[in-house]
Tab-separated table of C-alpha atoms in Angstrom:
chain	number	residue	atom	x	y	z
E	293	UNK	CA	-0.091	-0.141	-0.212
E	294	UNK	CA	1.080	3.373	-1.052
E	295	UNK	CA	-0.263	6.207	1.364
E	296	UNK	CA	0.412	10.004	1.237
E	297	UNK	CA	0.122	11.879	4.375
E	298	UNK	CA	1.865	15.024	4.242
E	299	UNK	CA	2.456	16.233	7.857
E	300	UNK	CA	1.933	13.064	9.436
E	301	UNK	CA	4.247	10.660	10.977
E	302	UNK	CA	4.543	7.648	9.211
E	303	UNK	CA	4.520	5.283	11.730
E	304	UNK	CA	1.398	7.180	13.496
E	305	UNK	CA	-0.283	6.572	10.080
E	306	UNK	CA	0.366	2.825	9.853
E	307	UNK	CA	-0.718	2.638	13.592
E	308	UNK	CA	-4.138	3.840	12.399
E	309	UNK	CA	-4.583	2.025	9.218
E	310	UNK	CA	-3.799	-1.416	11.084
E	311	UNK	CA	-6.225	-0.261	13.984
E	312	UNK	CA	-9.161	0.339	11.263
E	313	UNK	CA	-8.241	-2.491	9.297
E	314	UNK	CA	-8.515	-4.918	12.498
E	315	UNK	CA	-11.725	-3.270	13.392
E	316	UNK	CA	-13.679	-4.333	10.438
E	317	UNK	CA	-11.676	-7.935	10.160
E	318	UNK	CA	-13.226	-8.376	13.378
E	319	UNK	CA	-16.616	-7.096	13.000
E	320	UNK	CA	-17.415	-9.357	9.803
E	321	UNK	CA	-14.892	-12.488	10.767
E	322	UNK	CA	-15.365	-13.207	14.433
E	323	UNK	CA	-12.510	-15.730	13.789
E	324	UNK	CA	-9.875	-12.458	14.589
E	325	UNK	CA	-11.447	-11.711	17.981
E	326	UNK	CA	-8.940	-12.179	20.869
E	327	UNK	CA	-6.084	-12.897	18.964
E	328	UNK	CA	-3.022	-10.911	16.871
E	329	UNK	CA	-4.256	-10.158	13.364
E	330	UNK	CA	-0.933	-8.316	12.431
E	331	UNK	CA	2.965	-9.010	12.353
E	332	UNK	CA	4.923	-6.688	14.029
E	333	UNK	CA	6.123	-3.576	13.005
E	334	UNK	CA	6.003	-2.437	9.426
E	335	UNK	CA	7.556	-0.479	6.779
E	336	UNK	CA	7.433	3.133	6.422
E	337	UNK	CA	9.477	5.147	3.496
E	338	UNK	CA	9.509	8.938	3.499
E	339	UNK	CA	9.365	9.453	-0.324
E	340	UNK	CA	11.371	12.971	-1.297
E	341	UNK	CA	11.501	12.776	-5.130
E	342	UNK	CA	9.155	11.289	-7.997
E	343	UNK	CA	11.819	8.829	-9.193
E	344	UNK	CA	11.697	7.148	-5.500
E	345	UNK	CA	7.547	7.440	-5.430
E	346	UNK	CA	7.884	5.352	-8.963
E	347	UNK	CA	10.251	2.784	-7.433
E	348	UNK	CA	8.218	2.189	-4.463
E	349	UNK	CA	4.763	1.636	-6.430
E	350	UNK	CA	6.594	-0.633	-8.631
E	351	UNK	CA	7.619	-2.573	-5.675
E	352	UNK	CA	4.455	-2.672	-4.077
E	353	UNK	CA	2.574	-3.584	-7.561
E	354	UNK	CA	4.996	-5.996	-9.274
E	355	UNK	CA	7.492	-7.484	-6.510
E	356	UNK	CA	6.409	-7.361	-2.756
E	357	UNK	CA	4.820	-10.763	-3.111
E	358	UNK	CA	7.552	-12.255	-3.971
E	359	UNK	CA	9.835	-10.978	-1.496
E	360	UNK	CA	12.261	-14.279	-0.181
E	361	UNK	CA	11.335	-16.544	-3.230
E	362	UNK	CA	13.181	-17.110	-6.357
E	363	UNK	CA	11.846	-14.914	-9.416
């Protein structure tokens, strides 16, 4: 997921997204009640240039699900 949140702390935005998604998951699928939904942490990158933004979007779109596997 690539999110813009100018003027906000990246980890705070990540925390809020995870909290809202957790709430919806638990409302719709009770199997998630009372157990962890996410792994710890998350990755926040601060993008300053358009080239960096293009690289991050390409990674999320094409490569993220292949991390740790052979191409």
